[in-house]
PDB file of C-alpha atoms and ligand atoms in Angstrom:
ATOM      1  CA  MET A 263      39.706 -91.565  18.815  1.00  0.00           C
ATOM      2  CA  ALA A 264      39.320 -87.760  18.232  1.00  0.00           C
ATOM      3  CA  PHE A 265      38.073 -84.729  20.122  1.00  0.00           C
ATOM      4  CA  PHE A 266      36.528 -81.911  18.240  1.00  0.00           C
ATOM      5  CA  VAL A 267      35.831 -78.885  19.975  1.00  0.00           C
ATOM      6  CA  ARG A 268      33.383 -76.067  18.320  1.00  0.00           C
ATOM      7  CA  PHE A 269      33.019 -72.831  19.424  1.00  0.00           C
ATOM      8  CA  TRP A 270      29.318 -71.377  19.243  1.00  0.00           C
ATOM      9  CA  GLY A 271      29.532 -68.332  21.631  1.00  0.00           C
ATOM     10  CA  VAL A 272      32.957 -66.891  22.697  1.00  0.00           C
ATOM     11  CA  ARG A 273      31.764 -63.328  24.024  1.00  0.00           C
ATOM     12  CA  GLY A 274      31.313 -62.482  27.671  1.00  0.00           C
ATOM     13  CA  SER A 275      28.426 -60.747  29.652  1.00  0.00           C
ATOM     14  CA  ILE A 276      25.881 -59.831  26.661  1.00  0.00           C
ATOM     15  CA  PRO A 277      25.399 -60.614  23.240  1.00  0.00           C
ATOM     16  CA  THR A 278      27.412 -58.099  20.863  1.00  0.00           C
ATOM     17  CA  PRO A 279      26.235 -58.493  17.378  1.00  0.00           C
ATOM     18  CA  GLY A 280      27.312 -55.664  14.806  1.00  0.00           C
ATOM     19  CA  PRO A 281      30.071 -55.197  12.262  1.00  0.00           C
ATOM     20  CA  GLN A 282      32.864 -54.487  15.063  1.00  0.00           C
ATOM     21  CA  THR A 283      32.703 -58.062  16.479  1.00  0.00           C
ATOM     22  CA  HIS A 284      31.592 -60.163  13.201  1.00  0.00           C
ATOM     23  CA  ARG A 285      34.773 -62.109  12.899  1.00  0.00           C
ATOM     24  CA  TYR A 286      35.163 -63.183  16.506  1.00  0.00           C
ATOM     25  CA  GLY A 287      31.439 -63.381  17.241  1.00  0.00           C
ATOM     26  CA  GLY A 288      28.899 -61.705  19.321  1.00  0.00           C
ATOM     27  CA  ASN A 289      27.116 -64.734  20.766  1.00  0.00           C
ATOM     28  CA  THR A 290      27.751 -65.350  24.762  1.00  0.00           C
ATOM     29  CA  SER A 291      29.392 -68.697  26.016  1.00  0.00           C
ATOM     30  CA  CYS A 292      28.643 -72.006  24.203  1.00  0.00           C
ATOM     31  CA  VAL A 293      31.299 -74.772  23.578  1.00  0.00           C
ATOM     32  CA  GLU A 294      30.707 -78.293  22.027  1.00  0.00           C
ATOM     33  CA  VAL A 295      32.916 -80.929  22.644  1.00  0.00           C
ATOM     34  CA  GLU A 296      32.618 -84.131  20.789  1.00  0.00           C
ATOM     35  CA  VAL A 297      34.008 -87.394  21.685  1.00  0.00           C
ATOM     36  CA  ASP A 298      33.248 -90.398  19.714  1.00  0.00           C
ATOM     37  CA  GLU A 299      29.824 -88.885  18.734  1.00  0.00           C
ATOM     38  CA  VAL A 300      28.947 -88.388  22.336  1.00  0.00           C
ATOM     39  CA  ARG A 301      28.421 -84.488  22.953  1.00  0.00           C
ATOM     40  CA  TYR A 302      29.455 -82.574  25.829  1.00  0.00           C
ATOM     41  CA  ILE A 303      28.097 -78.532  25.766  1.00  0.00           C
ATOM     42  CA  CYS A 304      29.447 -76.021  27.940  1.00  0.00           C
ATOM     43  CA  ASP A 305      27.154 -73.262  28.827  1.00  0.00           C
ATOM     44  CA  ALA A 306      23.950 -72.180  27.151  1.00  0.00           C
ATOM     45  CA  GLY A 307      25.008 -68.717  26.169  1.00  0.00           C
ATOM     46  CA  SER A 308      23.011 -67.483  23.117  1.00  0.00           C
ATOM     47  CA  GLY A 309      25.555 -69.472  20.868  1.00  0.00           C
ATOM     48  CA  ILE A 310      23.841 -72.632  21.857  1.00  0.00           C
ATOM     49  CA  ARG A 311      20.581 -71.394  19.590  1.00  0.00           C
ATOM     50  CA  GLU A 312      23.084 -72.356  16.710  1.00  0.00           C
ATOM     51  CA  LEU A 313      24.032 -75.332  17.984  1.00  0.00           C
ATOM     52  CA  GLY A 314      20.455 -76.334  18.517  1.00  0.00           C
ATOM     53  CA  ILE A 315      19.673 -75.622  14.584  1.00  0.00           C
ATOM     54  CA  GLU A 316      22.890 -77.832  13.767  1.00  0.00           C
ATOM     55  CA  LEU A 317      21.916 -80.735  15.912  1.00  0.00           C
ATOM     56  CA  MET A 318      18.326 -80.597  14.470  1.00  0.00           C
ATOM     57  CA  ALA A 319      19.476 -80.824  11.157  1.00  0.00           C
ATOM     58  CA  THR A 320      22.539 -83.132  11.116  1.00  0.00           C
ATOM     59  CA  ALA A 321      22.734 -85.213  14.634  1.00  0.00           C
ATOM     60  CA  PRO A 322      21.286 -88.687  14.652  1.00  0.00           C
ATOM     61  CA  LYS A 323      17.872 -88.950  16.266  1.00  0.00           C
ATOM     62  CA  PRO A 324      16.721 -88.651  18.955  1.00  0.00           C
ATOM     63  CA  VAL A 325      19.445 -86.039  20.069  1.00  0.00           C
ATOM     64  CA  ARG A 326      21.268 -86.984  23.112  1.00  0.00           C
ATOM     65  CA  ALA A 327      23.789 -84.462  25.102  1.00  0.00           C
ATOM     66  CA  HIS A 328      25.443 -83.706  28.318  1.00  0.00           C
ATOM     67  CA  LEU A 329      25.270 -80.122  29.452  1.00  0.00           C
ATOM     68  CA  PHE A 330      27.708 -78.736  31.617  1.00  0.00           C
ATOM     69  CA  PHE A 331      27.123 -74.982  33.158  1.00  0.00           C
ATOM     70  CA  SER A 332      29.934 -72.973  34.409  1.00  0.00           C
ATOM     71  CA  HIS A 333      27.704 -71.084  36.555  1.00  0.00           C
ATOM     72  CA  MET A 334      24.339 -69.459  36.397  1.00  0.00           C
ATOM     73  CA  HIS A 335      25.213 -65.920  35.254  1.00  0.00           C
ATOM     74  CA  TRP A 336      22.658 -64.854  32.679  1.00  0.00           C
ATOM     75  CA  ASP A 337      25.089 -64.696  29.983  1.00  0.00           C
ATOM     76  CA  HIS A 338      25.857 -68.671  30.431  1.00  0.00           C
ATOM     77  CA  ILE A 339      22.163 -69.482  30.411  1.00  0.00           C
ATOM     78  CA  GLN A 340      20.027 -67.024  28.237  1.00  0.00           C
ATOM     79  CA  GLY A 341      20.353 -69.318  24.902  1.00  0.00           C
ATOM     80  CA  PHE A 342      18.855 -72.250  26.643  1.00  0.00           C
ATOM     81  CA  PRO A 343      15.254 -71.402  26.030  1.00  0.00           C
ATOM     82  CA  PHE A 344      16.195 -71.012  22.299  1.00  0.00           C
ATOM     83  CA  PHE A 345      18.042 -74.367  22.273  1.00  0.00           C
ATOM     84  CA  SER A 346      15.459 -76.201  19.866  1.00  0.00           C
ATOM     85  CA  PRO A 347      16.175 -79.964  20.724  1.00  0.00           C
ATOM     86  CA  VAL A 348      14.936 -79.582  24.418  1.00  0.00           C
ATOM     87  CA  TYR A 349      11.235 -79.093  22.696  1.00  0.00           C
ATOM     88  CA  VAL A 350      11.298 -82.475  20.977  1.00  0.00           C
ATOM     89  CA  PRO A 351       9.943 -85.673  22.403  1.00  0.00           C
ATOM     90  CA  ASN A 352      12.511 -88.413  23.078  1.00  0.00           C
ATOM     91  CA  ASN A 353      15.423 -85.883  22.785  1.00  0.00           C
ATOM     92  CA  HIS A 354      17.627 -86.308  26.037  1.00  0.00           C
ATOM     93  CA  PHE A 355      19.792 -83.932  27.899  1.00  0.00           C
ATOM     94  CA  THR A 356      21.724 -84.651  31.203  1.00  0.00           C
ATOM     95  CA  ILE A 357      22.710 -81.476  33.291  1.00  0.00           C
ATOM     96  CA  TRP A 358      25.886 -82.157  35.252  1.00  0.00           C
ATOM     97  CA  GLY A 359      27.351 -80.187  38.144  1.00  0.00           C
ATOM     98  CA  PRO A 360      29.425 -80.395  41.281  1.00  0.00           C
ATOM     99  CA  LYS A 361      27.002 -82.601  44.014  1.00  0.00           C
ATOM    100  CA  THR A 362      25.492 -79.406  45.529  1.00  0.00           C
ATOM    101  CA  ALA A 363      25.041 -77.474  42.235  1.00  0.00           C
ATOM    102  CA  ASP A 364      23.367 -79.902  39.666  1.00  0.00           C
ATOM    103  CA  ARG A 365      19.802 -80.138  41.048  1.00  0.00           C
ATOM    104  CA  ARG A 366      20.069 -76.023  41.892  1.00  0.00           C
ATOM    105  CA  PHE A 367      21.055 -75.600  38.298  1.00  0.00           C
ATOM    106  CA  ALA A 368      18.020 -77.014  36.682  1.00  0.00           C
ATOM    107  CA  ARG A 369      16.198 -75.131  38.878  1.00  0.00           C
ATOM    108  CA  LEU A 370      17.724 -71.811  38.084  1.00  0.00           C
ATOM    109  CA  LEU A 371      17.828 -72.710  34.520  1.00  0.00           C
ATOM    110  CA  GLY A 372      13.898 -73.038  34.643  1.00  0.00           C
ATOM    111  CA  GLY A 373      13.766 -69.858  36.424  1.00  0.00           C
ATOM    112  CA  GLN A 374      14.325 -67.620  33.567  1.00  0.00           C
ATOM    113  CA  MET A 375      11.485 -69.505  31.786  1.00  0.00           C
ATOM    114  CA  LYS A 376       8.946 -68.260  34.326  1.00  0.00           C
ATOM    115  CA  SER A 377       5.837 -66.656  32.603  1.00  0.00           C
ATOM    116  CA  SER A 378       6.806 -63.142  33.280  1.00  0.00           C
ATOM    117  CA  TYR A 379      10.021 -63.754  31.235  1.00  0.00           C
ATOM    118  CA  PHE A 380       9.303 -66.315  28.706  1.00  0.00           C
ATOM    119  CA  PRO A 381       6.060 -68.158  26.991  1.00  0.00           C
ATOM    120  CA  VAL A 382       7.161 -71.503  27.657  1.00  0.00           C
ATOM    121  CA  ASP A 383       7.439 -73.048  31.056  1.00  0.00           C
ATOM    122  CA  PHE A 384      10.564 -75.249  31.624  1.00  0.00           C
ATOM    123  CA  ARG A 385       8.086 -78.157  33.030  1.00  0.00           C
ATOM    124  CA  ASP A 386       6.368 -78.284  29.435  1.00  0.00           C
ATOM    125  CA  LEU A 387       9.347 -78.772  27.133  1.00  0.00           C
ATOM    126  CA  GLY A 388       8.965 -81.855  25.216  1.00  0.00           C
ATOM    127  CA  GLY A 389      12.566 -83.421  25.687  1.00  0.00           C
ATOM    128  CA  THR A 390      13.697 -85.132  28.634  1.00  0.00           C
ATOM    129  CA  ILE A 391      16.024 -83.310  31.031  1.00  0.00           C
ATOM    130  CA  HIS A 392      17.567 -84.974  33.667  1.00  0.00           C
ATOM    131  CA  ALA A 393      19.939 -83.685  36.462  1.00  0.00           C
ATOM    132  CA  ASP A 394      22.942 -85.937  37.564  1.00  0.00           C
ATOM    133  CA  ASP A 395      26.125 -84.912  39.665  1.00  0.00           C
ATOM    134  CA  LEU A 396      29.682 -85.236  39.414  1.00  0.00           C
ATOM    135  CA  GLY A 397      30.117 -87.109  42.793  1.00  0.00           C
ATOM    136  CA  SER A 398      33.532 -86.189  44.239  1.00  0.00           C
ATOM    137  CA  GLY A 399      34.278 -84.188  41.399  1.00  0.00           C
ATOM    138  CA  ASP A 400      35.998 -86.735  39.037  1.00  0.00           C
ATOM    139  CA  ARG A 401      33.646 -89.203  37.222  1.00  0.00           C
ATOM    140  CA  GLU A 402      33.411 -90.753  34.050  1.00  0.00           C
ATOM    141  CA  VAL A 403      30.469 -89.836  31.667  1.00  0.00           C
ATOM    142  CA  ASP A 404      29.951 -91.865  28.658  1.00  0.00           C
ATOM    143  CA  GLY A 405      33.296 -92.891  28.297  1.00  0.00           C
ATOM    144  CA  VAL A 406      35.150 -89.572  28.948  1.00  0.00           C
ATOM    145  CA  ARG A 407      36.626 -89.000  32.321  1.00  0.00           C
ATOM    146  CA  VAL A 408      35.316 -85.470  33.635  1.00  0.00           C
ATOM    147  CA  ARG A 409      36.879 -83.422  36.412  1.00  0.00           C
ATOM    148  CA  VAL A 410      35.579 -80.278  37.977  1.00  0.00           C
ATOM    149  CA  PHE A 411      37.279 -77.248  39.958  1.00  0.00           C
ATOM    150  CA  HIS A 412      35.729 -74.602  41.983  1.00  0.00           C
ATOM    151  CA  GLN A 413      37.049 -71.143  40.336  1.00  0.00           C
ATOM    152  CA  HIS A 414      37.055 -67.591  41.875  1.00  0.00           C
ATOM    153  CA  HIS A 415      34.278 -65.515  40.700  1.00  0.00           C
ATOM    154  CA  PRO A 416      31.214 -63.903  42.203  1.00  0.00           C
ATOM    155  CA  GLY A 417      29.018 -66.537  43.798  1.00  0.00           C
ATOM    156  CA  VAL A 418      31.514 -69.331  42.228  1.00  0.00           C
ATOM    157  CA  SER A 419      32.027 -70.793  38.718  1.00  0.00           C
ATOM    158  CA  PHE A 420      33.130 -74.150  37.933  1.00  0.00           C
ATOM    159  CA  ALA A 421      35.630 -75.214  35.378  1.00  0.00           C
ATOM    160  CA  TYR A 422      35.517 -78.785  33.808  1.00  0.00           C
ATOM    161  CA  ARG A 423      38.228 -81.060  32.306  1.00  0.00           C
ATOM    162  CA  PHE A 424      37.287 -83.548  29.610  1.00  0.00           C
ATOM    163  CA  GLU A 425      40.155 -86.299  28.951  1.00  0.00           C
ATOM    164  CA  LYS A 426      40.322 -89.419  27.104  1.00  0.00           C
ATOM    165  CA  ASP A 427      43.202 -91.709  25.456  1.00  0.00           C
ATOM    166  CA  GLY A 428      45.737 -88.710  26.151  1.00  0.00           C
ATOM    167  CA  VAL A 429      43.506 -85.893  24.974  1.00  0.00           C
ATOM    168  CA  SER A 430      42.159 -83.052  27.495  1.00  0.00           C
ATOM    169  CA  VAL A 431      40.008 -79.914  27.082  1.00  0.00           C
ATOM    170  CA  VAL A 432      39.887 -77.666  29.910  1.00  0.00           C
ATOM    171  CA  TYR A 433      36.896 -75.127  29.918  1.00  0.00           C
ATOM    172  CA  ALA A 434      37.601 -72.351  32.588  1.00  0.00           C
ATOM    173  CA  THR A 435      35.641 -69.465  31.793  1.00  0.00           C
ATOM    174  CA  ASP A 436      34.682 -66.622  34.432  1.00  0.00           C
ATOM    175  CA  SER A 437      37.644 -66.929  36.824  1.00  0.00           C
ATOM    176  CA  GLU A 438      39.746 -64.183  38.295  1.00  0.00           C
ATOM    177  CA  ILE A 439      43.501 -65.756  38.747  1.00  0.00           C
ATOM    178  CA  ASP A 440      45.890 -63.310  39.481  1.00  0.00           C
ATOM    179  CA  LEU A 441      47.434 -63.881  42.722  1.00  0.00           C
ATOM    180  CA  ASP A 442      49.820 -60.843  42.699  1.00  0.00           C
ATOM    181  CA  LEU A 443      47.234 -58.248  42.672  1.00  0.00           C
ATOM    182  CA  ASP A 444      50.040 -55.233  43.473  1.00  0.00           C
ATOM    183  CA  ASP A 445      51.264 -56.476  39.916  1.00  0.00           C
ATOM    184  CA  ALA A 446      47.748 -55.668  38.674  1.00  0.00           C
ATOM    185  CA  GLU A 447      48.127 -52.137  39.887  1.00  0.00           C
ATOM    186  CA  LEU A 448      51.710 -51.939  38.267  1.00  0.00           C
ATOM    187  CA  PRO A 449      51.650 -53.924  34.612  1.00  0.00           C
ATOM    188  CA  THR A 450      55.164 -52.688  34.048  1.00  0.00           C
ATOM    189  CA  ARG A 451      56.963 -54.449  36.671  1.00  0.00           C
ATOM    190  CA  ASP A 452      59.141 -57.130  35.260  1.00  0.00           C
ATOM    191  CA  PRO A 453      56.860 -57.623  32.503  1.00  0.00           C
ATOM    192  CA  ALA A 454      58.365 -61.178  31.493  1.00  0.00           C
ATOM    193  CA  ALA A 455      58.095 -62.671  34.735  1.00  0.00           C
ATOM    194  CA  LEU A 456      55.641 -65.291  35.287  1.00  0.00           C
ATOM    195  CA  ARG A 457      52.896 -64.150  37.352  1.00  0.00           C
ATOM    196  CA  GLY A 458      51.418 -65.990  40.599  1.00  0.00           C
ATOM    197  CA  VAL A 459      48.309 -68.331  40.021  1.00  0.00           C
ATOM    198  CA  PRO A 460      46.694 -70.691  42.155  1.00  0.00           C
ATOM    199  CA  GLU A 461      48.741 -73.858  42.208  1.00  0.00           C
ATOM    200  CA  ASP A 462      45.632 -76.206  42.308  1.00  0.00           C
ATOM    201  CA  LEU A 463      44.438 -74.464  39.204  1.00  0.00           C
ATOM    202  CA  VAL A 464      47.632 -75.310  37.564  1.00  0.00           C
ATOM    203  CA  ALA A 465      47.550 -78.749  38.692  1.00  0.00           C
ATOM    204  CA  PHE A 466      43.876 -79.245  37.131  1.00  0.00           C
ATOM    205  CA  CYS A 467      45.094 -77.891  34.022  1.00  0.00           C
ATOM    206  CA  ARG A 468      48.586 -79.783  33.856  1.00  0.00           C
ATOM    207  CA  GLY A 469      49.387 -81.063  30.377  1.00  0.00           C
ATOM    208  CA  ALA A 470      45.958 -80.076  28.588  1.00  0.00           C
ATOM    209  CA  THR A 471      46.023 -80.273  24.985  1.00  0.00           C
ATOM    210  CA  LEU A 472      43.623 -77.232  25.035  1.00  0.00           C
ATOM    211  CA  ILE A 473      42.572 -74.530  27.706  1.00  0.00           C
ATOM    212  CA  ILE A 474      39.680 -72.635  26.907  1.00  0.00           C
ATOM    213  CA  ALA A 475      40.149 -69.671  29.179  1.00  0.00           C
ATOM    214  CA  ASP A 476      38.283 -66.396  29.969  1.00  0.00           C
ATOM    215  CA  GLY A 477      40.969 -63.732  29.107  1.00  0.00           C
ATOM    216  CA  GLN A 478      38.381 -60.868  29.285  1.00  0.00           C
ATOM    217  CA  TYR A 479      40.884 -57.825  29.915  1.00  0.00           C
ATOM    218  CA  THR A 480      44.227 -56.299  28.734  1.00  0.00           C
ATOM    219  CA  ASP A 481      46.638 -55.310  31.000  1.00  0.00           C
ATOM    220  CA  GLU A 482      45.467 -51.626  30.650  1.00  0.00           C
ATOM    221  CA  GLU A 483      41.970 -52.684  31.954  1.00  0.00           C
ATOM    222  CA  TYR A 484      42.628 -55.050  34.387  1.00  0.00           C
ATOM    223  CA  PRO A 485      43.544 -52.512  37.557  1.00  0.00           C
ATOM    224  CA  ARG A 486      39.972 -51.292  37.085  1.00  0.00           C
ATOM    225  CA  PHE A 487      38.202 -54.289  37.467  1.00  0.00           C
ATOM    226  CA  VAL A 488      40.197 -56.356  39.775  1.00  0.00           C
ATOM    227  CA  GLY A 489      37.463 -58.494  41.880  1.00  0.00           C
ATOM    228  CA  TRP A 490      34.880 -58.784  39.114  1.00  0.00           C
ATOM    229  CA  GLY A 491      35.955 -62.231  38.597  1.00  0.00           C
ATOM    230  CA  HIS A 492      37.526 -62.156  35.255  1.00  0.00           C
ATOM    231  CA  ALA A 493      41.149 -62.859  34.315  1.00  0.00           C
ATOM    232  CA  ARG A 494      43.406 -60.490  32.104  1.00  0.00           C
ATOM    233  CA  ALA A 495      44.712 -62.731  29.018  1.00  0.00           C
ATOM    234  CA  THR A 496      48.371 -62.420  29.650  1.00  0.00           C
ATOM    235  CA  THR A 497      47.919 -63.947  33.130  1.00  0.00           C
ATOM    236  CA  VAL A 498      45.944 -66.937  31.602  1.00  0.00           C
ATOM    237  CA  VAL A 499      49.006 -67.388  29.221  1.00  0.00           C
ATOM    238  CA  ASP A 500      51.005 -67.866  32.081  1.00  0.00           C
ATOM    239  CA  LEU A 501      48.782 -70.236  33.419  1.00  0.00           C
ATOM    240  CA  ALA A 502      48.855 -72.122  30.389  1.00  0.00           C
ATOM    241  CA  VAL A 503      52.540 -72.152  30.441  1.00  0.00           C
ATOM    242  CA  LEU A 504      52.885 -73.204  33.973  1.00  0.00           C
ATOM    243  CA  ALA A 505      50.736 -75.781  33.166  1.00  0.00           C
ATOM    244  CA  GLY A 506      52.465 -77.412  30.266  1.00  0.00           C
ATOM    245  CA  ALA A 507      49.412 -76.970  28.114  1.00  0.00           C
ATOM    246  CA  GLU A 508      49.573 -77.342  23.958  1.00  0.00           C
ATOM    247  CA  ARG A 509      47.367 -74.639  23.112  1.00  0.00           C
ATOM    248  CA  LEU A 510      45.252 -71.789  24.715  1.00  0.00           C
ATOM    249  CA  ALA A 511      41.852 -70.334  23.315  1.00  0.00           C
ATOM    250  CA  VAL A 512      41.265 -66.848  24.955  1.00  0.00           C
ATOM    251  CA  PHE A 513      37.743 -66.860  25.668  1.00  0.00           C
ATOM    252  CA  HIS A 514      34.655 -64.483  26.963  1.00  0.00           C
ATOM    253  CA  HIS A 515      35.680 -61.651  25.055  1.00  0.00           C
ATOM    254  CA  ASP A 516      34.965 -58.552  26.655  1.00  0.00           C
ATOM    255  CA  PRO A 517      31.699 -56.973  24.900  1.00  0.00           C
ATOM    256  CA  MET A 518      33.523 -53.506  24.570  1.00  0.00           C
ATOM    257  CA  HIS A 519      36.460 -55.264  22.486  1.00  0.00           C
ATOM    258  CA  SER A 520      36.171 -54.811  18.667  1.00  0.00           C
ATOM    259  CA  ASP A 521      37.525 -57.816  16.558  1.00  0.00           C
ATOM    260  CA  ALA A 522      40.834 -55.235  15.880  1.00  0.00           C
ATOM    261  CA  GLU A 523      41.102 -55.108  19.776  1.00  0.00           C
ATOM    262  CA  ILE A 524      41.296 -58.778  20.220  1.00  0.00           C
ATOM    263  CA  ASP A 525      43.676 -59.121  17.385  1.00  0.00           C
ATOM    264  CA  ASP A 526      45.861 -57.035  19.512  1.00  0.00           C
ATOM    265  CA  LEU A 527      45.300 -58.725  22.775  1.00  0.00           C
ATOM    266  CA  ILE A 528      45.927 -61.970  20.967  1.00  0.00           C
ATOM    267  CA  ARG A 529      49.051 -60.841  19.681  1.00  0.00           C
ATOM    268  CA  VAL A 530      50.412 -59.706  23.269  1.00  0.00           C
ATOM    269  CA  CYS A 531      49.297 -62.958  24.585  1.00  0.00           C
ATOM    270  CA  GLN A 532      51.282 -64.767  21.831  1.00  0.00           C
ATOM    271  CA  GLN A 533      54.317 -62.384  22.321  1.00  0.00           C
ATOM    272  CA  ARG A 534      54.113 -63.089  26.204  1.00  0.00           C
ATOM    273  CA  ALA A 535      54.079 -66.941  25.482  1.00  0.00           C
ATOM    274  CA  ARG A 536      57.419 -66.570  23.462  1.00  0.00           C
ATOM    275  CA  ALA A 537      59.044 -64.632  25.917  1.00  0.00           C
ATOM    276  CA  HIS A 538      58.407 -67.490  28.504  1.00  0.00           C
ATOM    277  CA  ARG A 539      60.335 -69.701  25.631  1.00  0.00           C
ATOM    278  CA  SER A 540      57.109 -71.639  25.573  1.00  0.00           C
ATOM    279  CA  GLU A 541      55.587 -73.618  22.336  1.00  0.00           C
ATOM    280  CA  LEU A 542      52.150 -72.960  23.477  1.00  0.00           C
ATOM    281  CA  GLN A 543      49.956 -71.669  20.838  1.00  0.00           C
ATOM    282  CA  VAL A 544      47.636 -69.247  21.658  1.00  0.00           C
ATOM    283  CA  PHE A 545      44.587 -68.079  19.506  1.00  0.00           C
ATOM    284  CA  GLY A 546      41.243 -66.014  20.343  1.00  0.00           C
ATOM    285  CA  ALA A 547      38.260 -68.245  20.596  1.00  0.00           C
ATOM    286  CA  ARG A 548      35.895 -67.438  17.361  1.00  0.00           C
ATOM    287  CA  GLU A 549      32.500 -68.245  16.711  1.00  0.00           C
ATOM    288  CA  GLY A 550      31.933 -71.097  14.287  1.00  0.00           C
ATOM    289  CA  PHE A 551      35.636 -72.424  14.635  1.00  0.00           C
ATOM    290  CA  GLU A 552      36.217 -76.242  14.609  1.00  0.00           C
ATOM    291  CA  LEU A 553      39.240 -77.865  16.188  1.00  0.00           C
ATOM    292  CA  ARG A 554      40.130 -81.333  15.912  1.00  0.00           C
ATOM    293  CA  LEU A 555      42.343 -82.844  18.508  1.00  0.00           C
ATOM    294  CA  ASP A 556      43.940 -86.384  18.253  1.00  0.00           C
ATOM    295  CA  ALA A 557      45.619 -88.581  20.639  1.00  0.00           C
TER     296      ALA A 557
HETATM  297 ZN1   ZN B 682      30.361 -65.033  31.939  1.00  0.00          ZN
HETATM  298 ZN1   ZN B 683      29.852 -64.855  35.567  1.00  0.00          ZN
END
């Protein structure tokens, strides 16, 4: 049994194509988790377009996949109308969410396909789209245990944890996690000390093989963006260290950050992990990157 994790879109807020971003990529959020040939797709930012092309070319037909949305901010849904497999009859997609959100998710997803915005109506898609919910927030979906966590973000966002046979992947984007906000104003205060993050989030991430987490801001930027609902990357390192995770993918890169700036940010994060005497492996999520995680 192996988990494959593929990054199709890693950028936050808005697509940023161009020479400054070509290495990490400019497409917005989309991550594919494949377990025993079942696909769990996290978010439908502009990166899902390329995933759709790949599935049409190589996946067994009809195409089946589970869709998990962190929330309905535009950078997480804007690729959906360009996800070609949803237009093909007999392809089947299930939209999952917490009990209160799943059906609302399907409705909001269709909202961006109203005729003023897009030429094809959601109801006219050829494929079958079904909404289901995660019940109490902990449910088995095609043999993989999926858990959900409510995050701090304007209008709420959800993290998901996918787990099977000792491998676990946490997808936790669009989440502000710093509890010591005084420290945000004073980034130089005891820089090596672990910062306060929500205990229930640490428990949710406990022992993860991989955490994919919003690390949009540098330490210098974060004081200006407190309350915007995104994390500074160095605090995400602390979360991963506290949770005892093996790997951390810093994700939802700021649209203002060039490849060189993301390189610098990742270096700072790796130094922070070492300063905590942690074995945590930190890398910057990069479009087109595939990771295989074995039990
Ligand atoms: Zn976002
Ligand atoms: Zn958001």
